[in-house]
Short mmCIF file of C-alpha atoms in Angstrom, two decimals:
data_model
loop_
_atom_site.label_atom_id
_atom_site.label_comp_id
_atom_site.label_asym_id
_atom_site.label_seq_id
_atom_site.Cartn_x
_atom_site.Cartn_y
_atom_site.Cartn_z
CA MET A 1 -36.78 37.94 39.35
CA SER A 2 -36.04 34.27 39.95
CA GLU A 3 -39.53 33.37 38.68
CA SER A 4 -38.92 35.33 35.47
CA LEU A 5 -35.59 33.59 34.90
CA SER A 6 -37.22 30.24 35.56
CA ALA A 7 -40.00 31.00 33.07
CA LEU A 8 -37.43 32.08 30.46
CA THR A 9 -35.47 28.87 31.01
CA GLU A 10 -38.63 26.77 30.62
CA THR A 11 -39.54 28.63 27.43
CA ARG A 12 -36.13 28.03 25.92
CA ALA A 13 -36.27 24.37 26.95
CA GLY A 14 -39.67 24.05 25.29
CA LEU A 15 -38.36 25.64 22.10
CA ARG A 16 -35.42 23.27 22.07
CA ARG A 17 -37.70 20.26 22.50
CA ALA A 18 -39.93 21.47 19.66
CA LEU A 19 -36.97 22.02 17.35
CA ALA A 20 -35.50 18.67 18.31
CA GLN A 21 -38.77 16.99 17.42
CA LEU A 22 -38.90 18.77 14.07
CA SER A 23 -35.31 17.80 13.39
CA ALA A 24 -35.90 14.09 13.91
CA SER A 25 -36.26 11.80 10.89
CA ARG A 26 -39.89 11.93 9.84
CA SER A 27 -42.16 9.46 8.14
CA LEU A 28 -41.69 9.53 4.37
CA TRP A 29 -45.41 9.75 3.63
CA VAL A 30 -45.79 12.84 5.82
CA THR A 31 -43.05 14.67 3.90
CA LEU A 32 -44.39 13.58 0.51
CA SER A 33 -47.91 14.64 1.53
CA ALA A 34 -46.62 18.12 2.36
CA PHE A 35 -45.00 18.56 -1.05
CA VAL A 36 -47.85 17.05 -3.06
CA GLY A 37 -50.33 19.20 -1.15
CA SER A 38 -48.33 22.34 -1.85
CA LEU A 39 -48.21 21.58 -5.57
CA ILE A 40 -51.98 20.98 -5.68
CA ILE A 41 -52.62 24.28 -3.89
CA GLY A 42 -50.20 26.04 -6.24
CA LEU A 43 -52.00 24.68 -9.32
CA ALA A 44 -55.32 25.75 -7.82
CA LEU A 45 -54.01 29.29 -7.34
CA ILE A 46 -52.74 29.42 -10.92
CA THR A 47 -56.10 28.19 -12.22
CA ALA A 48 -57.86 30.83 -10.13
CA LEU A 49 -55.80 33.46 -11.99
CA GLY A 50 -57.38 32.31 -15.26
CA VAL A 51 -54.52 30.19 -16.62
CA PRO A 52 -55.45 26.75 -18.03
CA MET A 53 -54.02 24.08 -15.73
CA GLN A 54 -52.52 21.96 -18.52
CA ARG A 55 -50.70 24.92 -20.06
CA ALA A 56 -49.50 26.05 -16.64
CA MET A 57 -48.10 22.58 -15.83
CA SER A 58 -46.39 22.35 -19.20
CA THR A 59 -44.87 25.84 -18.88
CA ALA A 60 -43.72 25.19 -15.30
CA PHE A 61 -42.06 21.89 -16.23
CA ASP A 62 -40.35 23.39 -19.27
CA GLY A 63 -39.19 26.34 -17.17
CA ALA A 64 -37.60 24.06 -14.59
CA PHE A 65 -36.36 21.05 -16.60
CA GLY A 66 -37.38 21.48 -20.24
CA SER A 67 -34.02 22.61 -21.62
CA VAL A 68 -30.36 22.73 -20.72
CA ARG A 69 -30.70 26.38 -19.77
CA ALA A 70 -33.79 25.70 -17.61
CA LEU A 71 -32.10 22.82 -15.81
CA SER A 72 -29.01 24.96 -15.29
CA ASP A 73 -31.11 27.69 -13.68
CA THR A 74 -32.78 25.14 -11.40
CA LEU A 75 -29.40 23.81 -10.24
CA VAL A 76 -28.06 27.32 -9.71
CA PHE A 77 -31.13 28.22 -7.61
CA MET A 78 -30.65 24.97 -5.68
CA THR A 79 -27.01 25.50 -4.72
CA PRO A 80 -27.13 28.20 -2.00
CA ARG A 81 -30.19 26.64 -0.37
CA LEU A 82 -28.49 23.26 -0.27
CA LEU A 83 -25.31 24.62 1.30
CA VAL A 84 -27.15 26.55 4.02
CA ALA A 85 -29.28 23.47 4.73
CA LEU A 86 -26.14 21.33 5.09
CA GLY A 87 -24.62 23.88 7.45
CA ALA A 88 -27.77 23.98 9.58
CA LEU A 89 -28.12 20.22 9.87
CA ILE A 90 -24.48 19.77 10.90
CA ALA A 91 -24.98 22.10 13.85
CA ILE A 92 -28.39 20.74 14.83
CA ARG A 93 -27.15 17.14 14.68
CA GLY A 94 -24.56 18.24 17.24
CA GLY A 95 -27.18 19.77 19.52
CA MET A 96 -26.66 23.42 18.51
CA PHE A 97 -29.51 25.25 16.80
CA ASN A 98 -27.76 27.35 14.20
CA LEU A 99 -30.40 29.78 12.97
CA GLY A 100 -27.74 32.11 11.57
CA GLY A 101 -27.38 30.70 8.07
CA GLU A 102 -28.34 34.02 6.48
CA GLY A 103 -25.62 35.89 8.36
CA GLN A 104 -23.00 33.24 7.62
CA LEU A 105 -23.97 33.35 3.95
CA GLN A 106 -23.54 37.14 3.94
CA MET A 107 -20.12 36.88 5.62
CA GLY A 108 -19.08 34.20 3.14
CA ALA A 109 -19.95 36.59 0.31
CA ILE A 110 -17.87 39.33 1.94
CA GLY A 111 -15.02 36.88 2.45
CA ALA A 112 -15.04 35.98 -1.25
CA MET A 113 -14.26 39.61 -2.08
CA LEU A 114 -11.39 40.05 0.39
CA PRO A 115 -8.55 38.45 -1.65
CA PHE A 116 -9.46 40.61 -4.65
CA LEU A 117 -9.52 43.77 -2.53
CA ALA A 118 -6.29 42.85 -0.74
CA PHE A 119 -4.15 41.60 -3.63
CA GLY A 120 -5.87 42.72 -6.83
CA ASP A 121 -6.00 40.52 -9.88
CA LEU A 122 -4.05 37.32 -9.10
CA GLY A 123 -5.30 35.50 -12.18
CA PRO A 124 -6.64 31.94 -11.72
CA ALA A 125 -5.02 31.81 -8.25
CA LEU A 126 -7.66 34.27 -7.03
CA LEU A 127 -10.47 31.68 -7.19
CA PRO A 128 -9.17 29.17 -4.59
CA PHE A 129 -8.17 32.05 -2.29
CA ALA A 130 -11.69 33.49 -2.60
CA ILE A 131 -13.31 30.12 -1.79
CA LEU A 132 -11.05 29.60 1.23
CA SER A 133 -11.60 33.15 2.45
CA GLY A 134 -15.38 32.83 2.17
CA ALA A 135 -15.38 29.54 4.09
CA LEU A 136 -13.17 31.00 6.83
CA CYS A 137 -15.38 34.08 7.26
CA GLY A 138 -18.45 31.86 7.52
CA ALA A 139 -16.66 29.60 10.01
CA LEU A 140 -15.70 32.58 12.17
CA TRP A 141 -19.29 33.86 12.14
CA GLY A 142 -20.51 30.40 13.17
CA ALA A 143 -17.90 29.95 15.88
CA ILE A 144 -18.75 33.18 17.73
CA PRO A 145 -22.14 31.94 19.06
CA ALA A 146 -20.52 28.62 20.01
CA LEU A 147 -17.77 30.42 21.92
CA LEU A 148 -20.32 32.53 23.79
CA LYS A 149 -22.29 29.35 24.55
CA VAL A 150 -19.26 27.53 25.96
CA TRP A 151 -17.73 30.53 27.73
CA ARG A 152 -20.77 32.29 29.18
CA GLY A 153 -23.69 29.92 28.57
CA VAL A 154 -25.38 32.35 26.17
CA ASP A 155 -28.28 30.82 24.24
CA GLU A 156 -27.15 30.21 20.66
CA ILE A 157 -30.67 30.57 19.22
CA ILE A 158 -30.82 34.24 20.17
CA VAL A 159 -27.20 34.95 19.22
CA THR A 160 -27.35 33.35 15.77
CA LEU A 161 -30.60 35.14 14.96
CA MET A 162 -29.23 38.55 16.00
CA MET A 163 -25.95 38.00 14.17
CA ASN A 164 -27.91 37.64 10.93
CA PHE A 165 -28.79 41.32 11.08
CA ILE A 166 -25.25 42.33 12.01
CA ALA A 167 -23.94 40.58 8.90
CA ILE A 168 -26.67 42.00 6.64
CA TYR A 169 -26.00 45.58 7.71
CA THR A 170 -22.23 45.04 7.59
CA LEU A 171 -22.60 44.13 3.92
CA LYS A 172 -24.83 47.16 3.33
CA TYR A 173 -22.20 49.42 4.88
CA LEU A 174 -19.40 47.94 2.79
CA VAL A 175 -21.14 48.24 -0.59
CA GLN A 176 -22.37 51.74 0.21
CA GLY A 177 -18.96 52.86 1.45
CA PRO A 178 -15.50 51.23 1.37
CA MET A 179 -16.24 48.69 -1.38
CA ARG A 180 -18.22 50.94 -3.73
CA PRO A 181 -16.10 52.13 -6.68
CA LEU A 182 -15.45 55.86 -7.01
CA GLY A 183 -18.08 57.59 -9.10
CA SER A 184 -20.58 54.74 -8.81
CA ASN A 185 -24.16 55.38 -7.69
CA PHE A 186 -25.03 51.72 -7.19
CA ASN A 187 -24.75 49.77 -3.95
CA MET A 188 -22.32 47.17 -5.20
CA SER A 189 -18.61 46.48 -5.29
CA ALA A 190 -16.32 46.42 -8.30
CA GLN A 191 -16.54 43.34 -10.50
CA ILE A 192 -14.14 40.47 -9.77
CA PRO A 193 -11.71 39.77 -12.66
CA ALA A 194 -12.89 37.04 -15.03
CA ASP A 195 -10.03 34.70 -14.06
CA GLY A 196 -11.11 34.80 -10.40
CA VAL A 197 -14.69 33.53 -10.79
CA PHE A 198 -16.47 30.35 -11.86
CA GLN A 199 -16.79 30.29 -15.62
CA PRO A 200 -20.08 29.11 -17.18
CA LEU A 201 -19.72 25.43 -18.06
CA ILE A 202 -22.28 25.60 -20.88
CA GLU A 203 -22.55 28.46 -23.34
CA GLY A 204 -25.77 30.39 -22.85
CA ALA A 205 -26.46 28.85 -19.42
CA ARG A 206 -25.55 29.83 -15.88
CA LEU A 207 -24.32 26.41 -14.75
CA HIS A 208 -20.98 26.71 -12.95
CA ALA A 209 -18.56 24.48 -11.04
CA GLY A 210 -19.94 25.63 -7.68
CA VAL A 211 -23.06 23.52 -8.31
CA PHE A 212 -21.00 20.33 -8.45
CA LEU A 213 -18.86 21.40 -5.52
CA ALA A 214 -22.06 21.80 -3.49
CA LEU A 215 -23.14 18.26 -4.40
CA LEU A 216 -19.70 16.95 -3.39
CA ILE A 217 -20.01 18.80 -0.08
CA ALA A 218 -23.40 17.14 0.47
CA LEU A 219 -21.80 13.74 -0.09
CA ALA A 220 -18.92 14.64 2.22
CA VAL A 221 -21.35 15.72 4.96
CA TRP A 222 -23.25 12.43 4.62
CA VAL A 223 -20.00 10.46 4.92
CA MET A 224 -18.85 12.58 7.87
CA LEU A 225 -22.08 12.14 9.82
CA ASN A 226 -22.53 8.44 9.17
CA HIS A 227 -19.09 6.94 8.63
CA THR A 228 -16.54 8.86 10.70
CA ALA A 229 -15.62 8.97 14.38
CA PHE A 230 -16.24 12.72 14.43
CA GLY A 231 -19.75 12.22 13.05
CA LEU A 232 -20.48 9.63 15.73
CA LYS A 233 -19.23 12.00 18.43
CA LEU A 234 -21.26 14.83 16.92
CA ARG A 235 -24.49 12.83 16.92
CA ALA A 236 -23.81 11.55 20.44
CA SER A 237 -23.27 15.12 21.63
CA GLY A 238 -26.56 16.21 20.07
CA GLN A 239 -28.54 13.36 21.63
CA SER A 240 -26.89 13.26 25.05
CA PRO A 241 -24.22 15.82 25.98
CA ARG A 242 -24.02 14.29 29.46
CA PHE A 243 -23.09 10.91 27.98
CA VAL A 244 -20.27 12.55 26.02
CA LYS A 245 -18.91 14.11 29.21
CA LEU A 246 -19.09 10.76 31.03
CA GLN A 247 -17.01 9.27 28.23
CA GLY A 248 -14.27 11.78 29.03
CA GLN A 249 -14.68 13.72 25.77
CA SER A 250 -14.75 17.49 25.48
CA ALA A 251 -18.31 18.65 24.80
CA ALA A 252 -17.06 22.23 24.36
CA LYS A 253 -14.64 21.18 21.63
CA THR A 254 -17.41 19.34 19.80
CA VAL A 255 -19.70 22.38 20.02
CA LEU A 256 -17.03 24.74 18.69
CA SER A 257 -15.98 22.47 15.85
CA SER A 258 -19.55 21.68 14.75
CA MET A 259 -20.54 25.34 14.65
CA ALA A 260 -17.36 26.32 12.81
CA ILE A 261 -17.95 23.64 10.17
CA SER A 262 -21.61 24.65 9.97
CA GLY A 263 -20.66 28.30 9.44
CA ALA A 264 -18.04 27.40 6.84
CA VAL A 265 -20.51 25.40 4.73
CA SER A 266 -23.16 28.13 5.00
CA GLY A 267 -20.51 30.73 4.14
CA LEU A 268 -19.76 28.85 0.93
CA ALA A 269 -23.37 29.50 -0.13
CA GLY A 270 -22.63 33.23 -0.28
CA THR A 271 -19.17 32.60 -1.73
CA PHE A 272 -20.56 30.59 -4.64
CA GLU A 273 -23.27 33.19 -5.30
CA VAL A 274 -20.60 35.90 -5.64
CA LEU A 275 -18.17 33.77 -7.66
CA GLY A 276 -20.69 31.97 -9.86
CA VAL A 277 -23.71 34.25 -10.29
CA GLN A 278 -23.16 37.90 -9.31
CA TYR A 279 -19.38 38.29 -9.90
CA ARG A 280 -19.46 41.13 -7.37
CA LEU A 281 -20.91 41.95 -3.95
CA ILE A 282 -24.42 43.45 -4.25
CA ASP A 283 -26.67 44.80 -1.54
CA GLY A 284 -29.69 42.49 -1.12
CA PHE A 285 -28.28 39.71 -3.32
CA SER A 286 -29.47 37.00 -0.91
CA SER A 287 -33.20 37.80 -0.61
CA GLY A 288 -33.54 35.40 2.32
CA LEU A 289 -31.62 32.44 0.89
CA GLY A 290 -30.27 31.65 4.35
CA PHE A 291 -33.74 31.39 5.86
CA GLU A 292 -34.94 29.21 2.98
CA GLY A 293 -31.95 26.94 3.49
CA LEU A 294 -32.87 26.55 7.14
CA ALA A 295 -36.38 25.48 6.08
CA VAL A 296 -34.86 23.00 3.62
CA SER A 297 -32.87 21.33 6.41
CA PHE A 298 -36.00 20.71 8.49
CA LEU A 299 -38.10 19.60 5.52
CA ALA A 300 -35.33 17.12 4.67
CA GLY A 301 -35.40 15.64 8.19
CA LEU A 302 -31.78 16.77 8.71
CA GLN A 303 -30.59 14.22 6.15
CA PRO A 304 -27.92 15.40 3.64
CA ILE A 305 -29.38 13.37 0.76
CA GLY A 306 -32.85 14.62 1.64
CA ALA A 307 -31.48 18.17 1.60
CA VAL A 308 -30.34 17.67 -2.00
CA ILE A 309 -33.84 16.56 -3.02
CA VAL A 310 -35.69 19.31 -1.16
CA SER A 311 -33.33 22.07 -2.32
CA LEU A 312 -33.79 20.80 -5.89
CA TYR A 313 -37.55 21.27 -5.37
CA PHE A 314 -36.95 24.85 -4.22
CA GLY A 315 -34.70 25.47 -7.21
CA ALA A 316 -37.31 24.05 -9.57
CA ILE A 317 -40.19 26.15 -8.25
CA ASN A 318 -38.08 29.31 -8.59
CA SER A 319 -37.26 28.47 -12.22
CA ALA A 320 -40.88 27.50 -12.90
CA ALA A 321 -42.16 30.71 -11.30
CA LEU A 322 -39.98 32.80 -13.61
CA ALA A 323 -41.30 30.91 -16.64
CA LEU A 324 -44.91 31.37 -15.50
CA GLN A 325 -44.28 35.05 -14.87
CA SER A 326 -42.84 35.67 -18.33
CA THR A 327 -45.53 33.60 -20.11
CA PHE A 328 -48.70 34.40 -18.17
CA SER A 329 -47.68 37.44 -16.05
CA ILE A 330 -48.20 35.39 -12.89
CA PRO A 331 -46.51 37.10 -9.89
CA ALA A 332 -43.05 35.74 -9.08
CA ALA A 333 -44.14 35.66 -5.42
CA LEU A 334 -45.80 32.35 -6.33
CA ALA A 335 -42.40 30.75 -5.67
CA ASP A 336 -42.54 32.01 -2.09
CA VAL A 337 -46.02 30.55 -1.68
CA LEU A 338 -44.96 27.14 -3.01
CA GLY A 339 -41.83 27.27 -0.86
CA GLY A 340 -43.66 28.09 2.35
CA MET A 341 -46.65 25.81 1.80
CA PRO A 342 -44.83 22.49 2.53
CA ILE A 343 -43.65 23.91 5.85
CA LEU A 344 -47.19 24.91 6.81
CA ILE A 345 -48.70 21.59 5.70
CA LEU A 346 -45.98 19.62 7.47
CA ALA A 347 -46.55 21.56 10.69
CA VAL A 348 -50.30 20.91 10.52
CA LEU A 349 -49.90 17.19 9.78
CA SER A 350 -47.32 16.77 12.51
CA GLY A 351 -49.49 18.62 15.02
CA VAL A 352 -52.54 16.48 14.20
CA MET A 353 -50.53 13.26 14.52
CA LEU A 354 -48.99 14.33 17.79
CA VAL A 355 -52.37 15.28 19.25
CA LYS A 356 -53.71 11.86 18.28
CA GLY A 357 -50.67 10.21 19.84
CA ARG A 358 -49.46 8.57 16.65
CA PRO A 359 -45.76 8.36 15.74
CA VAL A 360 -44.78 10.88 13.10
CA TRP A 361 -41.01 10.44 13.12
CA ASN A 362 -40.31 6.88 11.99
CA SER A 363 -38.16 6.55 8.95
CA THR A 364 -35.59 8.60 7.11
CA LEU A 365 -36.12 10.54 3.94
#
């Protein structure tokens, strides 16, 4: 029994070391190589489907950036991925591996509906209540693993992963039961009143205020991590919890606060999807946005500004994939291929460099 526990402890320690290495700031050329390689492979796949490369590149660019509507779609696709990435990097910088972004996103979406269900149509006052409620639900969902970690020493990697499924099936239950309008056969809630959601900022486009709020949050996270006493304490806790204890500071308090903030930011991803895109709670609305956001945080080297750039890439390939699908009938799953390819290439490059004993993690993105 003791040998099994020891083996489990060693396995968890190895996983933590691997994640810590991935989360370090990586060489810029390694990251750029991963993205350039993924684009080359994507173009090769498109050519293999019989589409001329020049036309495919032109269609993809126009679909992502070629018009106000295309750029709006790219930014809207970017927003939830960026927010989940920001939430993940806050926790990981503090030494906690928050792999529960998908669950926190789902709880944030549920939280956005609660003021409407509780108080009805409050007019414009409903919007700030919905944003606050979504952030609080995400914060609560993020704080639970931290509390279990501090109180009972439960591994947060396992807890955050399992809580994803609890949140997903909680949402399924709500839209198939208590939140589904009478007489409806669809797994969705009633629509939020128009005064309680983000209004489109440009006629004929999906751009909404949540996009700019997400960019402001990214800036605020960068300032917090690099120019505040809390950010310094957070980074010190992530690098050396023992040092923090020797300084007489509460490591438990830092863990709880970092995970709560992480959950709140990830929860806003679901909140903004409900308030700016769906206008209601829909079963399956996420389609793995939380897991993509987690990948964005690692690809960005856990840098907030890098997360903006990488999430913009993910937003662009989703917009481009839709344009390619409508023009050439190319499967929309191409976006998943182009999203997963940088991760695979980065893992291969990093593994090769580590085997050769060369430094991979030198400069920031």
